[in-house]
Coordinates of C-alpha atoms in Angstrom, one line a residue:
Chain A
X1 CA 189.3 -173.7 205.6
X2 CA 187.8 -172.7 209.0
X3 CA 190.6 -170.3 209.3
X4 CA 190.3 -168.8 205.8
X5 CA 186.4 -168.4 206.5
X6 CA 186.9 -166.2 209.7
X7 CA 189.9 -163.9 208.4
X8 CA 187.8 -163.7 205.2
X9 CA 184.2 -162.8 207.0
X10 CA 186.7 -160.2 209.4
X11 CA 188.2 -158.4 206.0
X12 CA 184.9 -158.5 204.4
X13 CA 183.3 -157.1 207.5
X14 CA 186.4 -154.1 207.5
X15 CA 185.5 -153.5 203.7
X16 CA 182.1 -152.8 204.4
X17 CA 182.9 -150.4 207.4
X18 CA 184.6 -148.8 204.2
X19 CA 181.7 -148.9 202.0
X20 CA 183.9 -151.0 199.8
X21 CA 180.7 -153.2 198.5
X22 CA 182.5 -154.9 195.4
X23 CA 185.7 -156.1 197.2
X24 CA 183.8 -156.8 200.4
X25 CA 181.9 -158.9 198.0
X26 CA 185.0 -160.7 196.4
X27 CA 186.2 -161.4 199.8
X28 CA 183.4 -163.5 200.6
X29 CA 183.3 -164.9 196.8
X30 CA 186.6 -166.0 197.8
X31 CA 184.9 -168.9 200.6
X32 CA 184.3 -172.4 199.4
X33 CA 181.0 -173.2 200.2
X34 CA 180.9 -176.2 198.1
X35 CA 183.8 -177.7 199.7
X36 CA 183.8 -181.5 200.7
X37 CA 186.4 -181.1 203.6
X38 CA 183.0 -179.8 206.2
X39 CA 180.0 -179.7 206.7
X40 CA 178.5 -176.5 205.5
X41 CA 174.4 -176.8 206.0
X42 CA 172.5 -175.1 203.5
X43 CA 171.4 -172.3 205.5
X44 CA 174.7 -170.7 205.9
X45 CA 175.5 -171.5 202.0
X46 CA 172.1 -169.2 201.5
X47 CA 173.2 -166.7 203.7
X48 CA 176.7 -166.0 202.2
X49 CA 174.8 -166.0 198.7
X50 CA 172.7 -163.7 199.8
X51 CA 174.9 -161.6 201.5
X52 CA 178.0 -161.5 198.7
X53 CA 174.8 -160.5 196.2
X54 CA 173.7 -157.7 198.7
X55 CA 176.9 -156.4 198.7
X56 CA 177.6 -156.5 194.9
X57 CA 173.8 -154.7 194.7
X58 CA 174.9 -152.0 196.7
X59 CA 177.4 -151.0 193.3
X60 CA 174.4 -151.8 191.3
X61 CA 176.6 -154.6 190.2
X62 CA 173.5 -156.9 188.8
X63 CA 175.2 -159.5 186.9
X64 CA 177.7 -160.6 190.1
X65 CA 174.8 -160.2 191.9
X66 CA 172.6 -162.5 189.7
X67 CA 175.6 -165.3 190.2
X68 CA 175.6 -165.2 193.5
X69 CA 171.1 -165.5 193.3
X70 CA 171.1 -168.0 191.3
X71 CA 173.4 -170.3 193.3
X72 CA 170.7 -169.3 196.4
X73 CA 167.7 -170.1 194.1
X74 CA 168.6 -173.4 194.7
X75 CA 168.6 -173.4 198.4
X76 CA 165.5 -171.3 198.9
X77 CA 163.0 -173.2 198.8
X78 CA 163.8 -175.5 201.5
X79 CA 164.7 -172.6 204.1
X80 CA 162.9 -171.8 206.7
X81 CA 164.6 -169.1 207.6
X82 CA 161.8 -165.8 206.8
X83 CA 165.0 -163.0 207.1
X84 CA 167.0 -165.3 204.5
X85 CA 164.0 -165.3 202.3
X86 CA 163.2 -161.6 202.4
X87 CA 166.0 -161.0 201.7
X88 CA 166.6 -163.1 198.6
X89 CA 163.1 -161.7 197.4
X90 CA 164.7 -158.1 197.6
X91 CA 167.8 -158.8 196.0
X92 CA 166.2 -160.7 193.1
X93 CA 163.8 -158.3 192.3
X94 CA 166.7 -155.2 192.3
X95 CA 168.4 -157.8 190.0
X96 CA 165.3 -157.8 187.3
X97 CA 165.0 -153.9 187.8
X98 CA 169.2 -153.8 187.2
X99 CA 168.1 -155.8 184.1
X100 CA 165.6 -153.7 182.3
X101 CA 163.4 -156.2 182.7
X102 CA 161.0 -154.2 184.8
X103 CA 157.7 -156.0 184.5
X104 CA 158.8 -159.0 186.5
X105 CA 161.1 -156.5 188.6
X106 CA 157.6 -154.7 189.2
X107 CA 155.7 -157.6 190.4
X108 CA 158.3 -159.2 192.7
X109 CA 158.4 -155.4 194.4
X110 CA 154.6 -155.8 194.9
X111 CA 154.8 -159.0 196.2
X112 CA 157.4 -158.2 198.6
X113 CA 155.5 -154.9 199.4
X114 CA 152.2 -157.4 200.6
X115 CA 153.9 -158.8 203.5
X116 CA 151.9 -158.7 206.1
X117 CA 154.4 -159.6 209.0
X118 CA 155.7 -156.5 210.5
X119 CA 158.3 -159.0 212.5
X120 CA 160.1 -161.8 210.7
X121 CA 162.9 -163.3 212.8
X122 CA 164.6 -160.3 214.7
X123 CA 164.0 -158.4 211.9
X124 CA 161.4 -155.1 211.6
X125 CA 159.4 -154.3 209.0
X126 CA 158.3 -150.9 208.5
X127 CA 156.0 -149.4 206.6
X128 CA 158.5 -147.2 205.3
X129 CA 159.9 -150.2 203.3
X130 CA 156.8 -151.8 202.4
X131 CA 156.2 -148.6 201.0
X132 CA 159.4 -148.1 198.9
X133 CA 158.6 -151.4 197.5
X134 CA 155.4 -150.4 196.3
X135 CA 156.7 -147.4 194.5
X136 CA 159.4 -149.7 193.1
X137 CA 156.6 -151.4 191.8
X138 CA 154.8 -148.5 190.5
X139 CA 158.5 -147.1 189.2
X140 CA 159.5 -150.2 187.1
X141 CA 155.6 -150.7 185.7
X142 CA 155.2 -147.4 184.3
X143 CA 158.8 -147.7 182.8
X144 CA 158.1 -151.5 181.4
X145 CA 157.3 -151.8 177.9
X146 CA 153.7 -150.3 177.0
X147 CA 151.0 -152.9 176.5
X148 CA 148.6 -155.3 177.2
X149 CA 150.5 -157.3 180.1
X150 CA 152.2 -153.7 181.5
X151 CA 147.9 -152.3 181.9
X152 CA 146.8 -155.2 183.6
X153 CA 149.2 -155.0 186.4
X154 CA 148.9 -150.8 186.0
X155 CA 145.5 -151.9 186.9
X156 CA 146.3 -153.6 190.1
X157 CA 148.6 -150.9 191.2
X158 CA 146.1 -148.2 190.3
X159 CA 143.2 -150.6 192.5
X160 CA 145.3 -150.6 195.1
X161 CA 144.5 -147.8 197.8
X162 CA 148.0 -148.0 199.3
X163 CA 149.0 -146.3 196.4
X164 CA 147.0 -143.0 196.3
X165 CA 149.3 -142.1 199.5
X166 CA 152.5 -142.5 197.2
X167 CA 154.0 -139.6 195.5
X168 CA 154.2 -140.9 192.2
X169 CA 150.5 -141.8 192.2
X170 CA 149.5 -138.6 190.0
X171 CA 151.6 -139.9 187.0
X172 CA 150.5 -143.3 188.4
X173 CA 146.9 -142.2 187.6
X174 CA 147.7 -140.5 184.4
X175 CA 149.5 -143.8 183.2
X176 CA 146.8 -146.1 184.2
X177 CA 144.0 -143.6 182.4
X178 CA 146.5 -143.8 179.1
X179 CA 146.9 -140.0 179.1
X180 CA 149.7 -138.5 177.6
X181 CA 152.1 -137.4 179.5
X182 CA 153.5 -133.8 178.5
X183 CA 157.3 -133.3 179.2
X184 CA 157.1 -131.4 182.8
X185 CA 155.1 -134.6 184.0
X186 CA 158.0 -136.8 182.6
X187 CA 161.1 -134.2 184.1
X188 CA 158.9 -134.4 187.8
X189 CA 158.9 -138.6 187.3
X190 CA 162.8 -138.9 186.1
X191 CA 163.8 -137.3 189.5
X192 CA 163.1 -140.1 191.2
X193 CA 164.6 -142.6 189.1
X194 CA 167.7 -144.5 189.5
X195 CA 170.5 -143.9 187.3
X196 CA 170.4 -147.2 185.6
X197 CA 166.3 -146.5 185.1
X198 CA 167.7 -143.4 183.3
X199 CA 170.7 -145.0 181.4
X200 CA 171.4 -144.4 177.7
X201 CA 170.4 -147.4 175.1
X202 CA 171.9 -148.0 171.9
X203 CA 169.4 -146.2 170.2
X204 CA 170.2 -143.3 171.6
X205 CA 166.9 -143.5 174.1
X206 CA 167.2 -143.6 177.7
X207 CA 164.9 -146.2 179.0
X208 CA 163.0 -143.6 180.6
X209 CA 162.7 -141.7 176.6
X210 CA 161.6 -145.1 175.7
X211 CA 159.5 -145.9 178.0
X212 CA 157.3 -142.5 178.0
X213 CA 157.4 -142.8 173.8
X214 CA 155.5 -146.4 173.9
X215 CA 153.2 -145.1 176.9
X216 CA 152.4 -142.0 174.7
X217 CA 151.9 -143.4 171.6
X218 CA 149.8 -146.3 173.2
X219 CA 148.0 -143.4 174.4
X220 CA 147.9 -141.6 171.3
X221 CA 146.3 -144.8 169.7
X222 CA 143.3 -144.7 171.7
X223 CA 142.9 -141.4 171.0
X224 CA 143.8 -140.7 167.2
X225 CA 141.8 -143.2 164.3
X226 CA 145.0 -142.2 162.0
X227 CA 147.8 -139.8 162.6
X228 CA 150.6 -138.4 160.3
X229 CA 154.4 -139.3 161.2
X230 CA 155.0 -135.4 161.1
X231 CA 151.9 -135.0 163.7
X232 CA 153.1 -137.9 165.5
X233 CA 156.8 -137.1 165.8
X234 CA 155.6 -133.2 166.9
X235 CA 153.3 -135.5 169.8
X236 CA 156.0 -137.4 170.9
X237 CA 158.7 -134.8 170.8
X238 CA 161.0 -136.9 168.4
X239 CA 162.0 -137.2 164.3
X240 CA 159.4 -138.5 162.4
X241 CA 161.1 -141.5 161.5
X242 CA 161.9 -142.7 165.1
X243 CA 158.0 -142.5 165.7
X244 CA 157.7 -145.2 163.0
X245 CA 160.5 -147.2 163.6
X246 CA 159.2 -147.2 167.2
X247 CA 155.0 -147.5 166.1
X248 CA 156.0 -150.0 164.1
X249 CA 158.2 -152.8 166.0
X250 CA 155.1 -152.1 169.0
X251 CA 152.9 -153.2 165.9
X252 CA 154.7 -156.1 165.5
X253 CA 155.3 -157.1 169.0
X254 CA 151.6 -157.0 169.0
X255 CA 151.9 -154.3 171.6
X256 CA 149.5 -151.7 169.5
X257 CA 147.0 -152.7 167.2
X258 CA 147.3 -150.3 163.6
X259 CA 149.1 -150.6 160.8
X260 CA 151.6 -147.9 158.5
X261 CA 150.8 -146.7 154.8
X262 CA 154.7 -145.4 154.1
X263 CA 153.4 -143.9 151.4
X264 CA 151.5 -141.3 152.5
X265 CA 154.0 -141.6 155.8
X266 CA 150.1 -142.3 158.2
X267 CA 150.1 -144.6 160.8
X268 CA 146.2 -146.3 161.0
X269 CA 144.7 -147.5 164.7
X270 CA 143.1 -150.4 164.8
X271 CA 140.5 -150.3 167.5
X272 CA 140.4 -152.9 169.6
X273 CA 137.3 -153.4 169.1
X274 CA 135.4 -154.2 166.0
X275 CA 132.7 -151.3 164.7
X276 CA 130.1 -153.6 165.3
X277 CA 131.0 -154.0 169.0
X278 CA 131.4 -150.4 169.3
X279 CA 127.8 -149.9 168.0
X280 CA 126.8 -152.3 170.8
X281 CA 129.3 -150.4 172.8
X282 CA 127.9 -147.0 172.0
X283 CA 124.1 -148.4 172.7
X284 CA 125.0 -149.6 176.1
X285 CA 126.4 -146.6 177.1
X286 CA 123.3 -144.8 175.7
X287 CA 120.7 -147.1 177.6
X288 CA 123.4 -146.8 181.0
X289 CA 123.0 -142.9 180.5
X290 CA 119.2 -143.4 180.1
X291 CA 119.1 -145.3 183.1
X292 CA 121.4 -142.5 185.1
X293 CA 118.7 -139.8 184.3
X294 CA 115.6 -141.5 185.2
X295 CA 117.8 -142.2 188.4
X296 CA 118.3 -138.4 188.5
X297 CA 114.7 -137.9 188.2
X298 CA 113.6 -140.5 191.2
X299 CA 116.2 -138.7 193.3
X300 CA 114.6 -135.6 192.7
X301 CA 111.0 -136.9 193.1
X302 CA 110.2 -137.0 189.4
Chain B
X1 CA 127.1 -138.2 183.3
X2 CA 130.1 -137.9 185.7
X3 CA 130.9 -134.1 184.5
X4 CA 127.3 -133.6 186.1
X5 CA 128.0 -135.3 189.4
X6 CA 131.4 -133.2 189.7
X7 CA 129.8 -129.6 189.0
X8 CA 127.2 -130.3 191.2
X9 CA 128.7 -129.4 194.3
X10 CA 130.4 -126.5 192.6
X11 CA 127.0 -125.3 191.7
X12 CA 125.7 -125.6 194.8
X13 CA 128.5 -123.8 196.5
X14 CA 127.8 -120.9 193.8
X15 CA 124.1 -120.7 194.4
X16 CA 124.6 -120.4 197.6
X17 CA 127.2 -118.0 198.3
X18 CA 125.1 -115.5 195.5
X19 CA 122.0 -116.5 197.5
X20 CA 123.6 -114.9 200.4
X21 CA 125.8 -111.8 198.4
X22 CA 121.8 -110.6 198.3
X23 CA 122.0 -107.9 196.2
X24 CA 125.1 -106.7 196.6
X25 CA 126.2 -105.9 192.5
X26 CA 129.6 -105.8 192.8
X27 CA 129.8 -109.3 195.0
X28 CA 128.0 -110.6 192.7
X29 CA 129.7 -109.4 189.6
X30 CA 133.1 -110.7 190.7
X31 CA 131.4 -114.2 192.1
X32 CA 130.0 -114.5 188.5
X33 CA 133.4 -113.8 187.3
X34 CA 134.9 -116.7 189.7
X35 CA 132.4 -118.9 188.7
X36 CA 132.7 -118.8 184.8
X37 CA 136.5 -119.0 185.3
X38 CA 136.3 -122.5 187.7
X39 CA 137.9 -125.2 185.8
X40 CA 135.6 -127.6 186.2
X41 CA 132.2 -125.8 186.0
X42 CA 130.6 -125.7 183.0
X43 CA 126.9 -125.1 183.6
X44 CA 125.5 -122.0 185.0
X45 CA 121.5 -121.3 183.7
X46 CA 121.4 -122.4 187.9
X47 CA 122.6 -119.5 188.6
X48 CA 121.2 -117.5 186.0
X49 CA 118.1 -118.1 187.3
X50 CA 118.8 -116.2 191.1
X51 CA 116.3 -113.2 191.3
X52 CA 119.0 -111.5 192.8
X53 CA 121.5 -112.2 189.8
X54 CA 119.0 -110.8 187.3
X55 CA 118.0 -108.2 189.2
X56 CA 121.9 -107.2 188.1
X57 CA 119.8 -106.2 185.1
X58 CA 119.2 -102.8 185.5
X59 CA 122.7 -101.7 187.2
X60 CA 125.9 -100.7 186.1
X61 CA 126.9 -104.4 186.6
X62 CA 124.5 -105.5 183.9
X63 CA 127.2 -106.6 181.2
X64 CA 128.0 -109.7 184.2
X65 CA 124.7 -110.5 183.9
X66 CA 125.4 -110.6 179.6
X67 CA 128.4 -112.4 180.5
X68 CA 126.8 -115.0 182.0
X69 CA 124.3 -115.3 179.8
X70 CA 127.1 -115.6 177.4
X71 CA 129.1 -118.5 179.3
X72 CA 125.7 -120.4 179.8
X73 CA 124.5 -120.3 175.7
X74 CA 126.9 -118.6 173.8
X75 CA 130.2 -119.5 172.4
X76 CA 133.6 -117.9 171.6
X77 CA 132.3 -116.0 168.5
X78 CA 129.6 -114.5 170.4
X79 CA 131.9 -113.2 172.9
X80 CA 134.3 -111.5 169.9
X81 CA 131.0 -110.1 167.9
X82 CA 130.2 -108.2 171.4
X83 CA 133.2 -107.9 173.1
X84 CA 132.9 -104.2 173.9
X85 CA 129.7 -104.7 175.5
X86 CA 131.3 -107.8 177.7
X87 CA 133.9 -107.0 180.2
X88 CA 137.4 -108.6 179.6
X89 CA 137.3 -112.2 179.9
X90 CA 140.6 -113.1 181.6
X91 CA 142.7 -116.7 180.5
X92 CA 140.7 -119.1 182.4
X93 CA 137.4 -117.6 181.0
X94 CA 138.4 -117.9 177.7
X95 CA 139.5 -120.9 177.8
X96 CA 136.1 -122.0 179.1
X97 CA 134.5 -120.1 176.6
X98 CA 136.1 -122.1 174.0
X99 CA 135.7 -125.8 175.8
X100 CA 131.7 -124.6 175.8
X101 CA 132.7 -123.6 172.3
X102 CA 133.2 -127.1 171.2
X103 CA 130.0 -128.5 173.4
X104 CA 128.1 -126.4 171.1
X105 CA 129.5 -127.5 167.9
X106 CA 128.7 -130.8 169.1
X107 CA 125.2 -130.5 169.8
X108 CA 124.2 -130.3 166.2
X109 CA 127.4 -132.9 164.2
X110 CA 129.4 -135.8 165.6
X111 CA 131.8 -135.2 163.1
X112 CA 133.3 -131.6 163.7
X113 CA 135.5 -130.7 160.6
X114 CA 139.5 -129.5 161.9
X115 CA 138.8 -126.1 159.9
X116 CA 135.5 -125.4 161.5
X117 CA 137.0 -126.1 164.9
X118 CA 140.0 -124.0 164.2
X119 CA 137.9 -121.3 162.9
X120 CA 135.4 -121.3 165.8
X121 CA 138.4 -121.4 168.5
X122 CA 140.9 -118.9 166.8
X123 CA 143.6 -122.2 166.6
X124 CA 145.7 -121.4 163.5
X125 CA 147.3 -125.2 163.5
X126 CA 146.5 -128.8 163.5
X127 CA 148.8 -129.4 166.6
X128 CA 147.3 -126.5 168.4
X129 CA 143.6 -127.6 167.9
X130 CA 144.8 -131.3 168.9
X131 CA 146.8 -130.3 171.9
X132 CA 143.5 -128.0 173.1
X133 CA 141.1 -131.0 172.3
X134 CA 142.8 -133.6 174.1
X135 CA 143.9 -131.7 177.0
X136 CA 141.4 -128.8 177.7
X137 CA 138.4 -131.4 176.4
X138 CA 139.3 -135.0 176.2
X139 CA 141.0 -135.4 179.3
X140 CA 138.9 -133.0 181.2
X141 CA 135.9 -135.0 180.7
X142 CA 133.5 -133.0 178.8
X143 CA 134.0 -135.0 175.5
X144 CA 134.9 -138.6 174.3
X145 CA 136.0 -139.3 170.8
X146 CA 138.4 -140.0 167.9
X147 CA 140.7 -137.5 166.1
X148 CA 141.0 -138.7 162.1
X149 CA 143.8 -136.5 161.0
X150 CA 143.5 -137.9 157.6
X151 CA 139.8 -137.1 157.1
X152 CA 140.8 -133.6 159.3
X153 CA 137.7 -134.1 161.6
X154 CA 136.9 -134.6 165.2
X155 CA 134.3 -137.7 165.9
X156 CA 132.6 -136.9 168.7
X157 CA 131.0 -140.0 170.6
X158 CA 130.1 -138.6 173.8
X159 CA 129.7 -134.7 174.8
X160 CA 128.4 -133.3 178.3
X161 CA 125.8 -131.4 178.1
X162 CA 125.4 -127.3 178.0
X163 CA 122.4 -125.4 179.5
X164 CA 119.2 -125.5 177.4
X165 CA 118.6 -122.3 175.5
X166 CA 114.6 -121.9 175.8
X167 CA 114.1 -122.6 172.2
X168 CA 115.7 -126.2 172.4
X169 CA 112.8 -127.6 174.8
X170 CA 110.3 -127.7 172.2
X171 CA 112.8 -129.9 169.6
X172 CA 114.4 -131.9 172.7
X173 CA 110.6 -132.8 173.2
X174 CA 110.2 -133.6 169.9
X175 CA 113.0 -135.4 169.2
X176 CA 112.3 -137.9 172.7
X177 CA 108.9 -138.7 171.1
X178 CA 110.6 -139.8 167.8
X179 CA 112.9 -142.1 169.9
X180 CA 109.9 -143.3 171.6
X181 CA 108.0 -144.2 168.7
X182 CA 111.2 -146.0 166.7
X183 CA 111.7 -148.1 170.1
X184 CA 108.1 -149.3 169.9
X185 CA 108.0 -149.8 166.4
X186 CA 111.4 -151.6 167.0
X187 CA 110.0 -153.4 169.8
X188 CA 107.2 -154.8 168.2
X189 CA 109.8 -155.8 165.4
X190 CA 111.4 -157.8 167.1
X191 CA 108.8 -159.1 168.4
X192 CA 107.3 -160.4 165.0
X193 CA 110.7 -160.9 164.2
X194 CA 110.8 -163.5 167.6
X195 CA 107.3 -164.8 166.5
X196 CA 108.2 -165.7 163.1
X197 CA 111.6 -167.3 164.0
X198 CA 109.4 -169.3 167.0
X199 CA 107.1 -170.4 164.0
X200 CA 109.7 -171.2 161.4
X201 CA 110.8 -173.1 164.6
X202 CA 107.8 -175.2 164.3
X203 CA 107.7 -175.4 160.6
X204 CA 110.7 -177.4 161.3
X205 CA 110.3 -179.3 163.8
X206 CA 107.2 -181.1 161.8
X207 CA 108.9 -181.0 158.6
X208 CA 112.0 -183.5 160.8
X209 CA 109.0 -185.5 162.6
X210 CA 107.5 -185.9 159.1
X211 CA 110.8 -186.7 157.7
X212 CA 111.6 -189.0 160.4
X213 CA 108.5 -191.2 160.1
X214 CA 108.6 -191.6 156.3
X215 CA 112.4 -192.8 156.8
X216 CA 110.7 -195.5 159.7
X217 CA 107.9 -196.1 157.2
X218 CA 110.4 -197.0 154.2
X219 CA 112.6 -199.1 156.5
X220 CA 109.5 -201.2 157.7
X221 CA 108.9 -201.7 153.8
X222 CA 112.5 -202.5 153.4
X223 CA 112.5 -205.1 155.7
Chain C
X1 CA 115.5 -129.1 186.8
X2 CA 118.9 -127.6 184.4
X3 CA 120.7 -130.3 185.4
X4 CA 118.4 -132.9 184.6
X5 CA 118.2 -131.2 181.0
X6 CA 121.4 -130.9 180.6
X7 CA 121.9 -134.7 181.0
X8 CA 118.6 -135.6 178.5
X9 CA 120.7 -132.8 176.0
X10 CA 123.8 -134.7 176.3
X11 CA 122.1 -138.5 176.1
X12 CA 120.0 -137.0 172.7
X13 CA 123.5 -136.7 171.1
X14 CA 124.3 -140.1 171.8
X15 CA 122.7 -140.8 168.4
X16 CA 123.1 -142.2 165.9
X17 CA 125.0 -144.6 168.1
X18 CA 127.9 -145.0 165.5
X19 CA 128.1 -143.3 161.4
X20 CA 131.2 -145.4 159.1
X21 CA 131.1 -146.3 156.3
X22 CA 132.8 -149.8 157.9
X23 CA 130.1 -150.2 160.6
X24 CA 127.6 -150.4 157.3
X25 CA 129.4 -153.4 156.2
X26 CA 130.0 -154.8 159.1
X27 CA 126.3 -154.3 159.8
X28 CA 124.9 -155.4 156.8

C-alpha cells in the first residue's frame, strides 16, 4: 500500500502540473485511507480529503467534491491543524455556492473572510483573499432567494465597512435599500459571476434571472399597495404569467406578504405592518421630524 | 429631513460662488443655470434672495432671474404657459422642474390621482409615470409613499419640502396654531382621560375591599 | 431661515398621519 500511495501522490502530482484537476483527483481517490493494514492518523486522512475535494473544485465538480468533505467533516473537528481547517472551510463553502444554495454558501464566505490571522501555519493570508471572500459573500447573498433571512444578513454585509471598498458594493447598496434594479445594473453584476451562478434552470431562468425577479418584486412590494400582472410583468421584464407563478410561490413560501385576485389578474401587498402601527409609525416619524427642526432652530440660535 | 442636510452644502457652495460672480450677469446666468440643473438640489429662494442675483432684474439676463423664480415656486406647467419668456431648459432642468412638480402637488393632497400626475408631467402612460416616480422621486429621496395602481393614485406619506412662496407664511402660521391647540386639547384629554381611569381605579379597588369583607363577614356567620 | 421653512412645510404635510378606509376600522 505504501508503494501504491507514493506512485499515486507522484501521478497525481504530474496531473496537476497538467491542470488535469478531475483525474489528478481520481488518482488520489484511488488511496485507501480506511485501510486496516497501517496506521494512517487522522490528519493525513483530512488532508487527502481535503486535497482530492480541492482538486475536484477546481472543475467545479461540487458533488465529488462534497464526497470527499463529508468524509473530512468527520475528522475536522479534532484537528489542530489551522491550514487543514482553512482549507476545509473554503472548499465547503464553494461546495454550497456549487449548490445553489447560496445563503449558507454566503455566510461560510463571511466567516472565512473574518479571520483575523494573517499567518496560519506557513501559510499567508492576504487581504486580497479575505477580500474575495467577502465579495463571495456579498455575490451569493444578493443571488440567494429574496426574503426575510437573505435581508438580515444583506444587513450585516451592508453594516460592514470592509464592504464599501468592494466593487460590487453599489448594487450591494441598491440591494440592501430594496431598490429595483434596472437591467444595466443587473448586466454590470452578471460580469462578475461564475458560470454556474449564471446557469440555466428548468424554468427557463438563470439563477441570476431568478434571483433579480424575487429581489425586484420584493422590492416592488414595498413600493406598490396593488399592482396589475401586466404592470408587473412590464416591471420585471417578463410574461405576465411568470410574474404570478413567481409572486405567488414567494407568497406561499412566506417570502412576500400579499395575496392574487386572478380575477381581475392584481396582485395585493400586504404591508408588513398593520395600519394601525403605521399610524403610530407615521406619528413617530412626525414628532422625530418635529424634534429635527427645533434642533435646526437651536443650531441656528433660535 | 435628510434631503435638507444633503442640499445644504450644495447651497452653500452656490451662495457662495454667486456671492463672489459680484455682478457679473452672464456668470451668474449660467451659475443659475448649473444650479437648477444639480441633481440633488432642489431649494433655491437662498439664492434668490442675493442682491446681486436680483439685481439680474433689470438686465438682459433678467428671464434667469424668471427662471429661478420659476425652479423655486413654480412647476412644469408654469414653465410651458411662459416658455418664450424663459430661456430653454435643458434635460436635467426639466426633469427637476417636474420632481418640484410633484412636491407641489403634494403640498395640498396625499393622494395624487395617476391622471393628474400624468397631466401635470406630460407622462402619456401608467409605466412611464411609475418608472419617473420611483426613480427620479422615490429613490431620490424627495418623496415616500405607496403606488395603488388599482385605485390609480399615488399616496404620498412623506414629501421634502419646496421654498415658501410669501403667501404660504400666513396659512403655515395658521395651520401650527391649530396643531397647537388640538395637542392641548388632546393633552388635557388624556389627561381626564388618565384621571378618570385612576378613579374608576379606585371605584374598584373599594367595591373588591367591600366585597371582600362581606364574604369574611358571611363566613364568620357561617361558622 | 428657507431652510428651516422648508422643513416646518414638509413636517405640516405629515398630516393627517394616515387616511384608509382600513385604518378607521382598525382604529375604531
Amino acid at each position: 500500500e505504501e508503494q501504491v500511495l507514493v506512485i499515486r501522490e507522484k501521478l497525481a502530482e504530474l496531473y496537476e502540473s497538467e491542470e488535469q484537476w478531475s483525474k489528478a483527483a481520481q488518482m488520489l481517490s484511488g488511496i485507501d485511507l480506511d485501510s486496516g493494514m497501517r496506521v494512517i492518523d487522522d490528519t493525513f486522512r483530512l488532508s487527502k480529503c481535503v486535497q482530492i475535494a480541492r482538486l475536484y473544485l477546481e472543475d467545479d465538480d461540487a458533488v465529488n467534491a462534497e464526497a470527499f468533505i463529508n468524509k473530512a467533516s468527520f475528522l475536522v473537528s479534532n484537528s489542530q491543524h489551522e491550514v487543514l481547517n482553512l482549507q476545509y472551510k473554503v472548499c465547503y463553502a464553494r461546495i454550497l455556492d456549487l449548490k445553489r444554495k447560496f445563503l449558507e454558501a454566503a455566510l461560510r464566505y463571511y466567516d472565512i473572510s473574518q479571520i483575523e490571522k494573517r499567518q496560519i501555519g506557513d501559510e499567508e493570508i492576504d487581504e486580497e483573499a479575505l477580500e474575495q471572500a467577502l465579495s463571495a459573500a456579498v455575490t451569493c447573498t444578493i443571488l440567494a432567494a429574496a426574503g426575510p433571512q437573505r435581508s438580515r444578513v444583506l444587513a450585516t454585509l451592508y453594516k460592514d465597512e470592509r464592504c464599501s471598498k468592494l466593487k460590487i458594493y453599489p448594487i450591494l447598496q441598491k440591494v440592501y435599500l430594496e431598490r429595483i434594479l434596472r437591467k444595466p445594473e443587473i448586466d454590470a453584476f452578471a460580469e462578475e459571476l461564475k458560470p454556474h451562478q449564471k446557469a440555466l434552470l428548468p424554468d427557463n431562468f438563470t439563477v441570476l434571472d431568478r434571483a433579480m425577479i424575487e429581489h425586484n418584486l420584493l422590492s416592488a412590494s414595498k413600493l406598490y399597495t396593488n399592482i396589475s400582472f401586466d404592470e408587473l410583468g412590464t416591471l420585471l421584464g417578463i410574461p405576465p404569467h411568470k410574474a404570478e407563478k413567481i409572486a405567488s410561490r414567494m407568497i406561499y413560501e412566506d417570502r412576500m406578504r400579499g395575496s392574487i385576485d386572478q380575477v381581475e389578474a392584481v396582485i395585493h401587498f400586504d404591508d408588513d405592518t398593520e395600519e394601525l402601527q403605521q399610524w403610530d409609525q407615521q406619528i413617530v416619524g412626525l414628532c422625530q421630524a418635529l424634534n429635527d427642526v427645533l434642533d435646526s432652530m437651536a443650531k441656528k440660535g433660535f | 429631513m435628510d434631503i435638507e442636510q444633503k442640499q445644504s452644502e450644495i447651497i452653500d457652495h452656490f451662495i457662495k460662488e454667486a456671492s463672489s460672480a459680484s455682478s457679473n450677469a452672464s456668470t451668474l446666468a449660467s451659475l443659475i443655470t448649473e444650479a437648477t440643473s444639480h441633481p440633488s438640489l432642489f431649494a433655491f429662494s437662498e439664492i434668490l434672495s442675493l442682491p446681486n442675483v436680483l439685481q439680474l432684474e433689470a438686465t438682459e439676463n433678467s428671464a434667469y432671474l424668471d427662471m429661478l423664480r420659476l425652479f423655486a415656486h413654480g412647476t412644469w406647467s408654469d414653465y410651458k404657459s411662459n416658455a418664450s419668456r424663459l430661456p430653454q431648459l435643458v434635460p436635467d432642468q426639466i426633469l427637476k422642474l417636474k420632481q418640484l412638480t410633484v412636491l407641489t402637488m403634494a403640498d395640498t393632497h396625499k393622494v395624487l390621482p395617476y391622471d393628474q400626475l400624468m397631466q401635470e408631467l406630460d407622462v402619456s402612460n401608467v409605466r412611464e409615470l411609475e418608472d419617473f416616480l420611483i426613480n427620479e422621486c422615490m429613490y431620490a429621496g424627495i418623496v415616500r409613499g405607496k403606488l395603488d395602481q388599482l385605485q390609480r393614485c399615488f399616496e404620498v406619506q412623506f414629501a421634502a419640502g419646496r421654498d415658501l412662496r410669501p403667501a404660504q407664511l400666513g396659512n403655515m402660521i395658521h395651520t401650527l396654531s391649530n396643531w397647537l391647540s388640538t395637542s392641548e386639547n388632546l393633552l388635557v384629554t388624556i389627561q381626564e382621560k388618565i384621571k378618570w381611569a385612576d378613579s374608576m381605579g379606585e371605584i374598584d379597588m373599594k367595591h373588591r375591599k367591600d366585597v371582600e369583607e362581606k364574604v369574611e363577614e358571611v363566613k364568620k356567620s357561617l361558622f | 431661515e428657507n431652510s428651516l421653512l422648508r422643513q416646518v412645510s414638509s413636517l405640516l404635510r405629515r398630516l393627517p398621519a394616515i387616511e384608509s378606509g382600513k385604518f378607521q376600522d382598525d382604529f375604531l
